[in-house]
Structures are given as C-alpha cells and as structure tokens.
C-alpha cells in the first residue's frame, strides 16, 4: 500500500536536471507585472510587451486562485511546488528604518549577525523560514556559488517598507538577497501617479546594469500594484491609472530587453492577478525573450499538457533548467516552447484558448448544480416510482447518459451557463429517447458504448474534448494535467462494465468469445489509463486493475478467499504496468516522475505522502455531504452485490460478475485516488443504472428491505437479487 501511495502522490521531490544540450544562459531577469490579467493585457495592448511576445515566446500563466496571501504565491513560484506561509514578507536594505529603528539593527537582533553590505534582507525572524523548511531557487543558487539580486521600488508610507514581496523570488532560506536596491531611491515624484510616485526607470536601469554578476535578477517596478491598490477611485479612474502604470512598466521592460546580450533571458509575468477586482481572472500573460525563447512560439509544459498554458510551479524548474542548476526538488516542469497549432498567430490562438477556459470555468458551477438537482429528482422518481415501469428505463438512461452528454458538448462550441445547461438537457434527452426505443439489453449496451468509446477515442487524439468538458480537467480550478481525470476514470470503468453486463443477454457471440473480448478491452482500458501521455492516471490504473480483475474472475471461477489473492495480484500488475509504461514514455509526466521515484529507491517522503493523502481524503469527506452519501451508497452497494454471491458459495452470473467489478472498482477508487469520492460516485452511477433497470425488480422499498435482511435470509430467498 505504501508503494501505491508513493506512486499516486509523488509529484514533489523530483530533482530538476539541467540539459547539456541547451544554449548557455548565465543570467535570467524576472520582470514582475503585478495584478495584470491576460484580459487586461489584451485590452490595454502594451506595445513593447506585445512586440516581445511576437519576437520571443508567450503563453498563459495560471495563478492558483486558492492562494489568498500573495506571499504564498511568490513562495510557490520560487520553490516549484505549492507552498503555504502564514505571514507576509517584506524586504529592506542597510540605511532604511522601520518604526524609527534601522532595518539592519532588526536583522542583527533576529539573526545574531549583521547583514553584509549591499544585501537586501527579510525583516522576519529566521524561525519563520526554518519552520516551513523553505527550499527554493535562491537557496539552490547560493549553495552552488551563484548570486541573486532584486530591484524593488516600494510604496512609501512613512518609514515602513511595504509590498516588496517580489524579493521572495530571489531570497534564500535565510531571507537574504545578495544585491540590488529598494526604497524611495528608485521612485520619482509625480502628483498624477498613484500615491504620487512612479518607479524611476533611469535608477532601475542603472541598478540593473550593475548586477551583471547575479544569475537571477528580480525587477518589480510596482506601478501596476500601486494603481490597483490606490484607494478612493472610481472604476473609470482606476482603469485610466492602470493604463498609465502599464505604459510606464512597458517602457521599462523595453529598455531592459534592448540591453539583453548573449546568454541573458528576460521573462515578464504577473504573480498576482486582479487581487482586488470583483471578478478575478487567474490566468496572466507570460512572455519570455532571449536564450531558447524566440520565433513567436508558445509556452508549454508537461505540468499542464496544454500548448500555451503553464502554471506557477513551472517557474522555478524553468530557471534551474536555464541556469544549468541541479538539485531543485520541484513538482513543476521546465517550460518549453511549441509552435502555434493550425497555422494561426499566437495571439489569436491564446485569445481563443483563454476565452474557452474562462467560459468553462465560469459556467461550471451553475451547470453542475442544475445537473445534480435533475439527477436527484430523477433518482427519487426511479426509487419510489417503480410501479410505472415504462418510464423507469428512459429516466435511468437519461441519468446514465449524462457523462456522455457533458463530454460531447464541446463539439457544439462555447456558450453561457444557461445555454450550456439547456443544450446538455437536449443532448441527454435525445440520447435517452433514442436508446429507450430498444429493448433493455440493447439500450444498456448502447449506453455503455456511447460513453466508453468517445472517451477512449478522445484520449488517443490528445484529449480535445476532455480539455474543454465541464465534467473533466479544468486548467483553472486545477492546473496539473492527469489525462483522463477522476471523473471520467470512474465513467470509463463503469461504462465498460455496463457493456459486458448487458452483452450476454443479447446472445450475439459465443460465451468464450465474449470472455476473450471482455478481457482484451479491460486490459486495453487499463493500458489507456496508465499510459503517461494518454490517460496519465496512476490511481485510475490501479482502480481499473482491481475492478476488471474482480469482474473477470467471476467469468471463470467462483469468488472465494482466493479472490483476495487475485485482486492483490491485479494490483501488483497494475503497479508494475504504470511503472514500466512511464519509462517507455518520453514526456516527463506525473506518472513518469512517480515511477522514477519508485525505481530510484527514494523513500524519504513515503510516510508524509501517506498521511497527506489520508488527510486530504478525510477532508474531502468531512466537508461535503455528498462524500458521506457516496460512502453510504458504496457500503450498501457492497452488501447488495457481494453478500448474495458469497451466500451462493461464490457462484455468480455474468451480470453479477460485472456488478462485483463495479463494487470493487468503487472501493478501489476510494483507496487509490485523492478525490476518490468523485470516481466512486460515477462507478456507482452505472451500477445503479444496471440494477434499477431490471424489469423484474420489485418496488424499491421492498427491494431495500430484502437487502437489509439478506444477512440472515437463506440463499434461495435472495436469488432474485
């Protein structure tokens, strides 16, 4: 089990290795564009940044919306993995004062040693860093004899330095930055500017030119931040001020770009997006010029598996890769470049891509709430309206066709929430209406195939529908890419077992052929889920292994104590398959990294991973009533399916074997996935369709009563179950 948890959860701790084939880069400058969303960037169209995007590489940067403290975002950017910090950080240098006390005196009092001349330093106590075990890029640079620098104009309010959080990008674990400048010396007075100051481009450039010895330079002009946080402004005034602030920062960016020499790279990005806006957009522009970034290309990474999209945990691995550093333990991947698909311009591609993601992200809550309300009403009707048999099958088919309907919606384009919900209902009713025209076995077979086949074909084509489905991977809500996510992992397993539950009743193939085909498609689905560049779902692979092994076991042998040994063997086979398939693949995906961790014998984080997964699972169940409902359903499903089979000395019919597979799959989903509640719930959905659609099933209240008494009824009395 520890192996499983390691394989499923190890994304942090993989050392980022430098590539010997990359052009030598000796210095990277990070240019911070505070609170600039991609929408603002396209609306305001700064000329220098726009030209640089065409000259170099550009893309969308995802900033996690759950980061409420900007310091957490900066630490995530500098560490290459999600980071949590309970206190904000500010930076000062020798000569500045805080509440009348020299900043260097505060540093000496907390650290026991004075700061070295020219350094920038954090004013927080060292225990803040030690307690969180900060392991970031600045620490790695210092360990390997490199230097860092930061140029941080401040918002001067009295003598207290404020909002110099960008220094986190260049600091080490002690809060030290080797050089640079901060404070009022980098500002110029202007009564029309926010808070009466602009950053002084000449002073910033003069400082930047003296930092040639530094491998990493962070430049944060602060104009956009001050414009966004200027109090007492109307919306139109703030927009005008933000336009002026972006113009100042755009001009400064252009000056730095024109001064770039061989081996220098300039990357502009926004670490905070619309922090005080009513409708935050967690997607920001990211522009890179110099070094390997050239030719109007798009940014991409294995973290998101999307051309044009990277995320915050990718920045530190990228810098380590560019600077030839080894040893950064990061969850993200180094950013690469890719050509614009379909012959479009990069701007047009990103505009369309951004619109699609924002639309899906915004419409998801309303559409899913509507879906679950309709699902609950339909389920109530089926449970308590069993006597109206002719209406039960169409309603059940509508419930079962919902995942397929959601999956196919992107073919119709992008719409608003109301239009999407109505379109979903139309597609769902159409599928249910067509399928209900056939006898029950054909209807269930068609439902399973119409659900399983599109997901498989889409995965083989690179996931164009999964990328845009409401009920699937969301690059805004969750930035990492796991191929076939937990939602459609459960759908894929449940729908395939539904196909084989209905197939024997049709008698269109000899039973031996049916068994061979079942095993072949089950193995192929497991392969699809485990392949790093297709399904990329390690938990799904293990869940499929135990679910399909349990289903296949009943086709040849009786269920007994040896079934446990069989399922354990299937688990080991799935584990070995995921490991081997990761080494066959070339893309550095989540599964690849996890498998290499297992093969490399790096076990230090095993216990931590186990506890973090258990904690995440309990939090998911404890904070959502739906989680407890799924657990109760899975418990009832297990009793209803397994007990009658075991009472008949392990003998099970073909359809019962498939239901046993669904049951074991739901339990496996809960064990092997962080959000296993979701995966188990969708497997349960197809189990309910199979069970409740039986024509000889009596009124559900009586059926439930029979299940409750199944523990002490003789085997013959539960035969109808």
XYZ file of C-alpha atoms in Angstrom:
721
model
C 0.000 0.000 0.000
C 2.888 2.337 0.684
C 4.091 1.720 -2.871
C 0.673 2.683 -4.172
C 0.554 5.899 -2.203
C 4.060 6.776 -3.333
C 3.218 6.138 -6.952
C -0.027 8.087 -6.772
C 1.241 11.077 -4.854
C 4.910 11.768 -5.533
C 4.963 14.944 -7.528
C 7.159 16.917 -5.185
C 10.754 15.989 -4.621
C 11.840 15.129 -8.157
C 15.194 16.795 -8.856
C 15.217 19.034 -11.896
C 18.271 18.232 -14.007
C 19.964 20.632 -16.353
C 20.125 19.785 -20.025
C 23.559 19.743 -21.580
C 22.047 20.498 -24.996
C 20.551 23.873 -24.072
C 22.255 27.145 -25.088
C 24.350 28.535 -22.207
C 22.353 31.032 -20.130
C 24.195 32.854 -17.389
C 21.559 35.363 -16.282
C 17.763 35.498 -16.079
C 15.808 38.667 -15.302
C 12.276 38.266 -13.946
C 10.109 41.305 -14.702
C 7.074 41.424 -12.407
C 3.774 42.799 -13.757
C 1.611 42.961 -10.643
C -2.144 42.373 -10.979
C -2.145 42.145 -14.770
C -4.594 39.551 -16.039
C -4.456 38.266 -19.586
C -7.705 40.078 -20.323
C -6.188 43.381 -19.140
C -3.056 42.676 -21.143
C -5.025 42.152 -24.354
C -7.330 45.119 -23.689
C -4.543 47.585 -22.889
C -2.181 46.152 -25.550
C 1.178 47.482 -24.277
C 3.364 47.915 -27.392
C 6.715 46.673 -26.023
C 5.267 43.577 -24.368
C 3.182 42.826 -27.457
C 6.250 43.087 -29.689
C 8.275 40.910 -27.317
C 5.506 38.284 -27.352
C 5.801 38.092 -31.147
C 9.598 38.182 -31.041
C 10.002 35.574 -28.292
C 7.629 33.078 -26.667
C 4.305 33.798 -24.993
C 1.619 31.916 -23.117
C -0.877 31.925 -20.280
C 0.338 31.555 -16.690
C -2.091 30.032 -14.209
C -2.021 31.572 -10.735
C -3.769 29.289 -8.206
C -6.956 31.042 -7.050
C -6.783 29.393 -3.635
C -3.710 31.413 -2.684
C -5.181 34.140 -0.501
C -1.843 35.502 0.721
C 0.364 36.815 -2.123
C 3.432 35.636 -0.198
C 2.230 32.048 -0.714
C 2.091 32.634 -4.453
C 5.638 34.026 -4.509
C 6.936 31.093 -2.469
C 5.203 28.675 -4.833
C 6.817 30.427 -7.793
C 10.267 30.304 -6.220
C 10.001 26.729 -4.895
C 8.442 24.925 -7.831
C 5.800 23.344 -5.605
C 2.696 24.546 -3.733
C 3.721 26.410 -0.608
C 1.880 27.716 2.397
C 3.001 30.607 4.589
C 1.029 32.271 7.365
C 2.890 35.582 7.353
C 3.726 38.102 4.665
C 7.334 39.087 3.955
C 8.914 42.484 3.350
C 12.479 43.346 2.407
C 14.776 46.215 3.286
C 18.425 47.185 2.965
C 21.015 48.910 5.117
C 20.001 52.505 5.776
C 16.233 52.034 5.824
C 14.202 52.367 9.001
C 11.135 50.589 10.346
C 9.219 52.451 13.051
C 12.326 54.557 13.523
C 14.579 51.526 14.026
C 17.310 50.844 11.442
C 16.428 47.779 9.382
C 19.931 46.327 9.790
C 19.557 46.527 13.586
C 16.330 44.474 13.403
C 18.057 41.904 11.186
C 21.024 41.680 13.583
C 18.699 41.283 16.572
C 16.758 38.389 14.981
C 19.679 36.648 13.263
C 22.564 37.315 15.637
C 24.786 38.566 12.790
C 24.598 41.795 10.770
C 23.683 41.762 7.067
C 26.581 42.060 4.657
C 26.961 45.378 2.781
C 24.793 45.719 -0.318
C 22.428 42.923 0.628
C 18.660 43.042 0.710
C 17.147 41.094 3.580
C 13.849 39.992 5.057
C 12.844 41.551 8.338
C 11.097 38.420 9.594
C 12.631 36.121 12.188
C 14.587 33.120 10.843
C 12.215 30.730 12.647
C 9.585 31.628 10.065
C 11.764 30.117 7.351
C 13.114 27.182 9.334
C 9.639 26.124 10.434
C 8.478 25.841 6.839
C 11.719 24.317 5.529
C 11.917 26.689 2.603
C 13.851 25.080 -0.223
C 13.702 27.482 -3.134
C 15.687 28.635 -6.120
C 17.567 31.311 -4.179
C 18.853 28.699 -1.743
C 19.969 26.477 -4.604
C 21.765 29.372 -6.304
C 23.648 30.240 -3.124
C 24.566 26.601 -2.488
C 26.122 26.417 -5.953
C 28.059 29.674 -5.647
C 25.675 31.874 -7.648
C 24.305 35.270 -6.655
C 20.843 36.811 -6.723
C 19.640 40.407 -6.971
C 16.371 42.299 -6.618
C 15.270 45.789 -7.664
C 12.223 46.655 -5.575
C 10.745 50.165 -5.582
C 8.496 50.475 -2.549
C 5.208 52.105 -1.666
C 6.478 54.736 0.802
C 4.131 55.196 3.734
C 6.114 56.918 6.454
C 9.303 54.945 7.031
C 7.818 51.438 6.697
C 8.833 49.495 3.574
C 5.741 47.826 2.144
C 4.832 45.321 -0.535
C 8.248 44.169 -1.653
C 7.072 40.585 -1.875
C 8.830 40.018 -5.194
C 12.039 39.714 -3.210
C 10.887 36.223 -2.218
C 11.749 35.111 -5.764
C 15.431 35.917 -5.212
C 15.919 35.190 -1.490
C 17.449 32.106 0.095
C 16.163 30.164 3.094
C 17.562 32.834 5.427
C 15.765 35.672 3.659
C 18.956 37.074 2.100
C 19.444 38.564 -1.381
C 22.995 39.321 -2.494
C 22.425 42.736 -4.029
C 20.161 45.237 -5.710
C 18.217 48.194 -4.414
C 14.872 49.060 -2.838
C 13.017 52.010 -1.433
C 12.454 55.662 -2.318
C 15.724 55.988 -4.236
C 14.066 54.050 -7.061
C 10.991 56.300 -7.178
C 10.246 59.707 -8.724
C 7.544 62.096 -7.584
C 4.543 62.801 -9.814
C 1.250 64.186 -8.453
C -0.712 62.378 -11.204
C 0.718 58.970 -10.256
C -0.875 56.557 -7.771
C 0.290 57.538 -4.289
C 2.191 60.359 -6.007
C 5.119 58.262 -7.297
C 6.245 56.313 -10.354
C 9.166 53.966 -10.495
C 12.264 55.783 -11.759
C 13.260 54.000 -14.980
C 16.724 55.543 -15.040
C 17.501 54.483 -11.454
C 16.168 50.980 -12.099
C 18.224 50.620 -15.283
C 21.378 51.933 -13.609
C 20.960 49.358 -10.855
C 20.193 46.557 -13.311
C 23.362 47.271 -15.289
C 25.497 46.884 -12.163
C 24.046 43.433 -11.429
C 25.931 41.568 -14.167
C 27.401 39.190 -11.581
C 23.965 37.936 -10.498
C 22.495 34.803 -12.080
C 18.950 35.839 -11.158
C 17.605 39.406 -11.063
C 14.065 40.257 -9.980
C 12.667 43.609 -11.143
C 9.362 44.765 -9.646
C 8.575 48.388 -10.648
C 5.405 48.369 -8.524
C 3.471 50.870 -10.698
C 0.692 48.422 -11.542
C 0.412 47.354 -7.920
C 0.066 50.927 -6.707
C -2.543 51.677 -9.378
C -4.583 48.639 -8.403
C -4.483 49.459 -4.677
C -4.976 53.224 -4.827
C -7.998 53.911 -2.575
C -10.971 56.146 -3.314
C -11.049 55.773 -7.099
C -13.996 55.236 -9.385
C -13.747 52.308 -11.782
C -13.052 54.571 -14.753
C -10.325 56.423 -12.832
C -8.694 53.160 -11.783
C -8.752 51.892 -15.363
C -7.060 55.086 -16.603
C -4.466 54.908 -13.847
C -3.791 51.250 -14.597
C -3.333 52.073 -18.276
C -0.777 54.750 -17.386
C 1.010 52.410 -14.946
C 1.260 49.666 -17.553
C 2.646 52.191 -20.026
C 5.446 53.079 -17.578
C 6.294 49.436 -16.885
C 6.067 48.583 -20.576
C 8.658 51.244 -21.397
C 10.970 49.944 -18.662
C 10.592 46.384 -19.940
C 11.582 47.555 -23.428
C 14.725 49.249 -22.086
C 15.829 46.037 -20.410
C 15.009 43.963 -23.498
C 17.135 46.182 -25.712
C 20.066 45.786 -23.317
C 19.959 41.977 -23.338
C 23.144 40.310 -24.502
C 24.094 36.728 -25.333
C 23.256 34.334 -22.520
C 20.639 36.629 -20.982
C 16.935 35.824 -20.733
C 14.086 38.187 -19.805
C 10.767 36.792 -18.523
C 7.753 39.005 -17.786
C 4.814 37.620 -15.802
C 2.206 38.506 -13.207
C 2.368 36.713 -9.842
C -0.827 38.365 -8.588
C -3.905 38.680 -10.751
C -6.741 41.104 -10.040
C -6.272 40.871 -6.307
C -8.972 43.456 -5.527
C -11.187 43.082 -8.583
C -14.735 41.751 -8.363
C -14.115 39.055 -10.995
C -10.553 37.770 -10.678
C -9.007 36.092 -13.702
C -6.394 33.570 -12.558
C -4.768 33.495 -15.994
C -1.980 36.003 -16.602
C 0.321 36.714 -19.550
C 3.829 35.282 -19.543
C 6.426 36.478 -22.073
C 9.985 35.207 -22.464
C 12.723 36.534 -24.753
C 16.353 35.567 -25.197
C 18.083 32.210 -24.964
C 15.832 29.401 -26.234
C 12.742 31.660 -26.366
C 12.462 33.037 -29.858
C 10.485 32.898 -33.069
C 6.924 33.683 -31.997
C 6.410 30.362 -30.203
C 4.015 29.366 -27.423
C 4.979 28.333 -23.904
C 4.024 24.879 -22.674
C 4.970 22.339 -20.009
C 4.277 18.762 -19.034
C 2.540 20.054 -15.915
C -0.477 21.308 -17.846
C -0.061 19.268 -21.028
C -1.561 22.208 -22.907
C 0.097 24.276 -25.616
C 0.038 27.900 -24.487
C -0.524 27.196 -20.787
C 1.940 26.898 -17.896
C 1.420 27.197 -14.166
C 3.111 28.800 -11.170
C 5.033 25.689 -10.106
C 6.796 25.663 -13.504
C 8.774 28.891 -12.998
C 11.462 27.629 -10.603
C 12.198 24.424 -12.605
C 12.471 26.585 -15.721
C 15.016 28.905 -14.142
C 17.003 25.962 -12.764
C 16.998 24.400 -16.220
C 18.087 27.601 -17.960
C 20.894 28.305 -15.487
C 22.196 24.743 -15.524
C 21.401 24.003 -11.886
C 20.860 20.527 -10.468
C 19.055 19.547 -7.290
C 15.858 21.616 -7.188
C 13.111 19.348 -5.842
C 10.048 20.626 -7.629
C 6.551 19.482 -8.511
C 6.516 21.509 -11.720
C 8.298 21.024 -15.020
C 10.644 23.192 -17.047
C 8.768 25.358 -19.533
C 9.374 24.571 -23.186
C 8.305 26.168 -26.451
C 5.943 24.879 -29.086
C 4.862 26.145 -32.487
C 1.402 27.635 -32.915
C -1.030 24.892 -33.994
C -3.203 25.112 -37.102
C -1.140 27.884 -38.655
C -2.790 30.611 -36.543
C -0.987 33.501 -34.929
C 0.000 33.081 -31.314
C -2.221 35.959 -30.208
C -5.305 34.594 -31.964
C -4.687 31.130 -30.542
C -4.244 32.403 -26.967
C -7.289 34.673 -27.218
C -9.499 31.754 -28.229
C -7.879 29.428 -25.711
C -8.324 31.951 -22.900
C -11.967 32.547 -23.798
C -12.742 28.826 -23.780
C -11.129 28.193 -20.402
C -12.705 31.204 -18.713
C -16.137 30.343 -20.110
C -15.980 26.724 -18.954
C -14.662 27.792 -15.551
C -17.442 30.355 -15.058
C -20.325 28.181 -16.264
C -19.252 25.011 -14.466
C -20.868 25.686 -11.024
C -24.305 26.649 -12.376
C -24.439 23.810 -14.893
C -23.274 21.147 -12.438
C -25.711 22.316 -9.754
C -28.525 22.067 -12.289
C -27.308 18.616 -13.305
C -27.208 17.309 -9.733
C -30.677 18.690 -8.990
C -32.094 16.914 -12.034
C -30.162 13.773 -11.126
C -31.610 13.791 -7.617
C -35.177 14.280 -8.902
C -34.761 11.501 -11.454
C -33.343 9.157 -8.838
C -36.237 9.848 -6.460
C -38.688 9.056 -9.246
C -36.938 5.773 -10.080
C -36.709 4.659 -6.446
C -40.283 5.440 -5.451
C -41.989 5.151 -8.828
C -41.036 1.601 -9.691
C -44.618 0.628 -10.477
C -44.536 2.886 -13.537
C -42.159 0.533 -15.298
C -42.385 2.003 -18.769
C -40.997 5.338 -17.546
C -38.216 3.918 -15.420
C -35.848 2.809 -18.194
C -35.889 6.153 -20.101
C -35.211 8.064 -16.882
C -32.359 5.718 -15.939
C -30.907 6.035 -19.426
C -31.038 9.808 -19.049
C -29.132 9.545 -15.772
C -26.539 7.219 -17.281
C -26.138 9.301 -20.451
C -25.295 12.484 -18.521
C -21.474 11.999 -18.526
C -21.522 11.271 -22.261
C -23.673 14.347 -22.874
C -21.271 16.562 -20.959
C -18.349 15.041 -22.813
C -19.842 15.742 -26.253
C -20.953 19.325 -25.521
C -17.683 20.981 -26.694
C -18.479 19.813 -30.226
C -21.238 22.443 -30.291
C -18.955 25.312 -29.252
C -18.766 27.564 -26.196
C -21.887 29.108 -24.662
C -23.066 30.693 -21.436
C -24.208 28.740 -18.381
C -27.945 28.786 -19.193
C -27.410 27.865 -22.848
C -24.993 25.107 -21.858
C -27.447 23.616 -19.355
C -30.263 23.665 -21.915
C -28.005 22.152 -24.558
C -26.930 19.443 -22.116
C -30.566 18.608 -21.371
C -31.338 18.459 -25.075
C -28.457 16.093 -25.833
C -29.236 13.969 -22.778
C -32.944 13.654 -23.597
C -32.093 12.844 -27.203
C -29.689 10.050 -26.222
C -32.100 8.641 -23.655
C -35.009 8.817 -26.091
C -33.160 7.015 -28.854
C -31.768 4.307 -26.539
C -35.134 3.697 -24.843
C -36.601 2.669 -28.206
C -34.579 -0.549 -27.929
C -35.017 -3.462 -25.512
C -33.248 -3.118 -22.171
C -30.089 -5.166 -23.024
C -29.552 -3.262 -26.268
C -30.232 0.039 -24.514
C -27.663 -0.657 -21.789
C -25.154 -1.897 -24.349
C -25.643 1.255 -26.415
C -25.367 3.478 -23.337
C -22.097 1.852 -22.301
C -20.565 2.056 -25.773
C -21.715 5.650 -26.387
C -19.990 6.615 -23.124
C -16.844 4.475 -23.216
C -15.940 4.877 -26.893
C -15.816 8.737 -27.118
C -13.585 8.943 -24.030
C -11.180 6.360 -25.461
C -11.039 7.953 -28.923
C -10.627 11.420 -27.420
C -7.709 10.234 -25.250
C -5.990 8.712 -28.283
C -6.392 12.033 -30.148
C -4.830 14.059 -27.314
C -7.968 14.909 -25.324
C -9.558 17.819 -27.269
C -12.977 17.130 -25.719
C -11.671 16.303 -22.239
C -9.751 19.582 -22.221
C -12.988 21.529 -22.713
C -15.529 19.402 -20.897
C -17.372 20.830 -17.906
C -17.153 17.453 -16.204
C -13.423 16.998 -16.674
C -9.977 18.525 -16.331
C -10.111 22.253 -15.563
C -6.789 24.066 -16.008
C -8.038 26.959 -13.875
C -9.529 25.087 -10.934
C -6.704 22.521 -11.058
C -3.553 23.288 -13.012
C -1.901 19.885 -13.152
C -2.771 17.592 -16.013
C -3.742 13.991 -15.275
C -5.079 12.994 -18.690
C -8.326 11.150 -18.023
C -9.221 12.697 -14.677
C -11.027 11.075 -11.777
C -14.462 11.933 -13.152
C -14.056 10.153 -16.466
C -11.839 7.491 -14.942
C -14.895 6.334 -12.992
C -17.064 6.796 -16.075
C -14.688 4.738 -18.235
C -14.589 1.809 -15.806
C -18.307 1.845 -15.025
C -19.487 2.189 -18.634
C -17.273 -0.664 -19.905
C -18.533 -2.999 -17.178
C -22.081 -1.946 -18.090
C -21.385 -3.026 -21.694
C -20.386 -6.522 -20.611
C -23.209 -6.754 -18.079
C -25.683 -6.372 -20.967
C -23.831 -8.336 -23.662
C -24.682 -11.976 -22.652
C -28.426 -11.309 -22.794
C -28.126 -10.496 -26.499
C -26.550 -13.851 -27.408
C -24.789 -12.376 -30.429
C -21.431 -14.017 -29.665
C -20.345 -17.331 -28.161
C -19.623 -17.052 -24.456
C -15.921 -17.870 -24.932
C -15.567 -15.034 -27.437
C -17.372 -12.709 -25.080
C -14.936 -13.579 -22.317
C -11.919 -13.044 -24.562
C -13.256 -9.704 -25.797
C -14.043 -8.624 -22.240
C -10.508 -9.367 -21.056
C -8.998 -7.658 -24.113
C -10.997 -4.441 -23.716
C -10.474 -4.375 -19.949
C -6.719 -4.731 -20.418
C -6.750 -2.070 -23.139
C -8.662 0.351 -20.913
C -6.180 -0.224 -18.093
C -3.358 0.417 -20.555
C -5.024 3.651 -21.695
C -5.463 4.927 -18.150
C -1.863 4.156 -17.226
C -0.022 5.422 -20.292
C 1.607 8.726 -19.232
C 0.886 10.636 -22.448
C -2.723 9.409 -22.753
C -4.607 8.646 -19.560
C -1.817 9.634 -17.164
C -3.954 8.469 -14.238
C -1.985 6.223 -11.886
C -4.868 5.899 -9.428
C -7.211 5.105 -12.300
C -4.887 2.361 -13.496
C -4.815 0.686 -10.104
C -8.571 1.076 -9.715
C -9.161 -0.411 -13.166
C -6.791 -3.290 -12.394
C -8.719 -4.401 -9.312
C -12.163 -3.671 -10.811
C -11.561 -5.558 -14.028
C -9.755 -8.409 -12.234
C -12.747 -8.821 -9.926
C -15.143 -8.826 -12.871
C -13.055 -11.249 -14.941
C -12.568 -13.600 -12.003
C -16.261 -14.354 -11.856
C -16.323 -15.330 -15.528
C -14.028 -18.334 -14.913
C -14.092 -19.193 -11.241
C -16.133 -18.841 -8.108
C -15.476 -15.979 -5.712
C -13.667 -17.221 -2.616
C -10.826 -16.309 -0.312
C -8.507 -16.747 -3.267
C -10.263 -13.777 -4.841
C -8.335 -11.578 -2.430
C -5.077 -13.060 -3.695
C -6.235 -12.473 -7.266
C -7.079 -8.836 -6.636
C -3.744 -8.330 -4.895
C -2.041 -9.786 -7.964
C -4.026 -7.450 -10.220
C -2.973 -4.551 -8.037
C 0.694 -5.532 -8.399
C 0.297 -5.982 -12.149
C -1.268 -2.538 -12.436
C 1.503 -1.056 -10.318
C 4.170 -2.711 -12.455
C 2.434 -1.619 -15.651
C 2.284 2.016 -14.604
C 5.957 1.911 -13.661
C 7.088 0.289 -16.897
C 4.854 2.388 -19.144
C 6.301 5.517 -17.581
C 9.806 4.504 -18.623
C 8.645 3.714 -22.155
C 7.179 7.201 -22.499
C 9.336 10.245 -23.161
C 7.171 13.014 -21.685
C 8.051 13.951 -18.066
C 4.516 13.463 -16.769
C 3.245 12.903 -13.244
C 3.291 9.132 -13.727
C 6.796 9.204 -15.196
C 8.220 11.114 -12.245
C 6.439 8.939 -9.706
C 7.691 5.746 -11.368
C 11.249 7.018 -11.480
C 10.984 7.847 -7.774
C 9.932 4.257 -7.053
C 12.707 2.793 -9.222
C 15.280 5.138 -7.692
C 14.544 3.958 -4.166
C 13.797 7.444 -2.815
C 11.575 6.589 0.135
C 12.042 9.613 2.389
C 8.635 11.127 1.610
C 6.594 7.911 1.797
C 5.173 8.415 5.287
C 4.472 12.090 4.622
C 2.640 11.201 1.426
C 0.532 8.552 3.131
C -0.572 10.928 5.850
C -1.181 13.796 3.432
C -3.365 11.572 1.253
C -5.313 10.279 4.240
C -5.765 13.852 5.452
C -6.937 15.027 2.039
C -9.366 12.136 1.756
C -10.859 12.771 5.216
C -11.111 16.489 4.457
C -12.971 15.745 1.227
C -15.444 13.502 3.008
C -15.795 15.698 6.059
C -16.513 18.949 4.230
C -19.043 17.633 1.733
C -22.335 15.898 2.443
C -22.032 14.252 -0.953
C -18.897 12.464 0.271
C -20.762 10.775 3.120
C -23.623 9.938 0.757
C -21.243 8.206 -1.664
C -19.658 6.267 1.198
C -23.085 5.060 2.351
C -24.028 4.101 -1.190
C -20.779 2.184 -1.692
C -21.345 0.354 1.593
C -24.883 -0.559 0.557
C -23.700 -1.463 -2.936
C -21.107 -3.821 -1.450
C -23.671 -5.569 0.748
C -26.244 -5.817 -2.052
C -23.803 -7.289 -4.571
C -21.248 -9.322 -2.647
C -23.406 -10.907 0.035
C -25.811 -12.778 -2.280
C -22.828 -14.035 -4.283
C -20.961 -15.247 -1.203
C -24.128 -16.904 0.166
C -24.229 -18.978 -3.005
C -20.725 -20.241 -2.254
C -19.056 -17.718 -4.548
C -21.009 -18.548 -7.692
C -22.020 -15.506 -9.715
C -23.789 -14.975 -13.007
C -22.146 -12.999 -15.805
C -24.010 -9.791 -14.950
C -23.321 -10.254 -11.247
C -19.605 -10.570 -12.032
C -19.718 -7.179 -13.721
C -21.530 -5.715 -10.704
C -18.876 -7.204 -8.422
C -16.293 -5.459 -10.616
C -18.124 -2.155 -10.198
C -18.247 -2.676 -6.440
C -14.554 -3.472 -6.137
C -13.823 -0.573 -8.515
C -15.723 1.872 -6.298
C -13.797 0.680 -3.245
C -10.520 0.878 -5.179
C -11.346 4.412 -6.322
C -11.752 5.469 -2.709
C -8.396 3.931 -1.787
C -6.216 4.911 -4.732
C -7.321 8.465 -5.599
C -7.126 11.803 -3.784
C -10.658 12.673 -4.887
C -11.849 9.077 -4.950
C -15.320 10.169 -3.890
C -15.840 11.536 -7.401
C -14.540 8.420 -9.159
C -16.503 6.068 -6.899
C -19.644 8.131 -7.417
C -19.520 7.736 -11.196
C -18.876 3.985 -10.975
C -21.858 3.842 -8.628
C -23.935 5.700 -11.219
C -23.606 2.864 -13.754
C -24.184 0.239 -11.087
C -27.500 1.906 -10.240
C -28.500 2.003 -13.908
C -27.745 -1.729 -14.251
C -29.556 -2.736 -11.065
C -32.577 -0.446 -11.120
C -33.351 -1.098 -14.772
C -34.019 -4.794 -14.186
C -37.572 -5.470 -15.368
C -38.289 -7.963 -12.574
C -37.073 -5.671 -9.812
C -39.954 -5.067 -7.371
C -40.906 -1.804 -5.713
C -37.684 -0.341 -4.386
C -38.884 -0.038 -0.798
C -39.447 -3.803 -0.682
C -36.148 -4.379 -2.501
C -34.292 -2.307 0.075
C -35.977 -4.267 2.852
C -34.826 -7.528 1.232
C -31.249 -6.249 1.057
C -31.304 -5.306 4.728
C -32.470 -8.808 5.649
C -30.071 -10.516 3.226
C -27.620 -11.197 6.044
C -29.900 -13.785 7.681
C -32.148 -14.957 4.827
C -31.392 -18.332 3.257
C -29.549 -18.248 -0.045
C -32.624 -19.264 -2.035
C -34.647 -16.308 -0.792
C -32.153 -13.773 -2.152
C -31.785 -15.486 -5.532
C -33.892 -12.762 -7.171
C -31.374 -10.168 -6.144
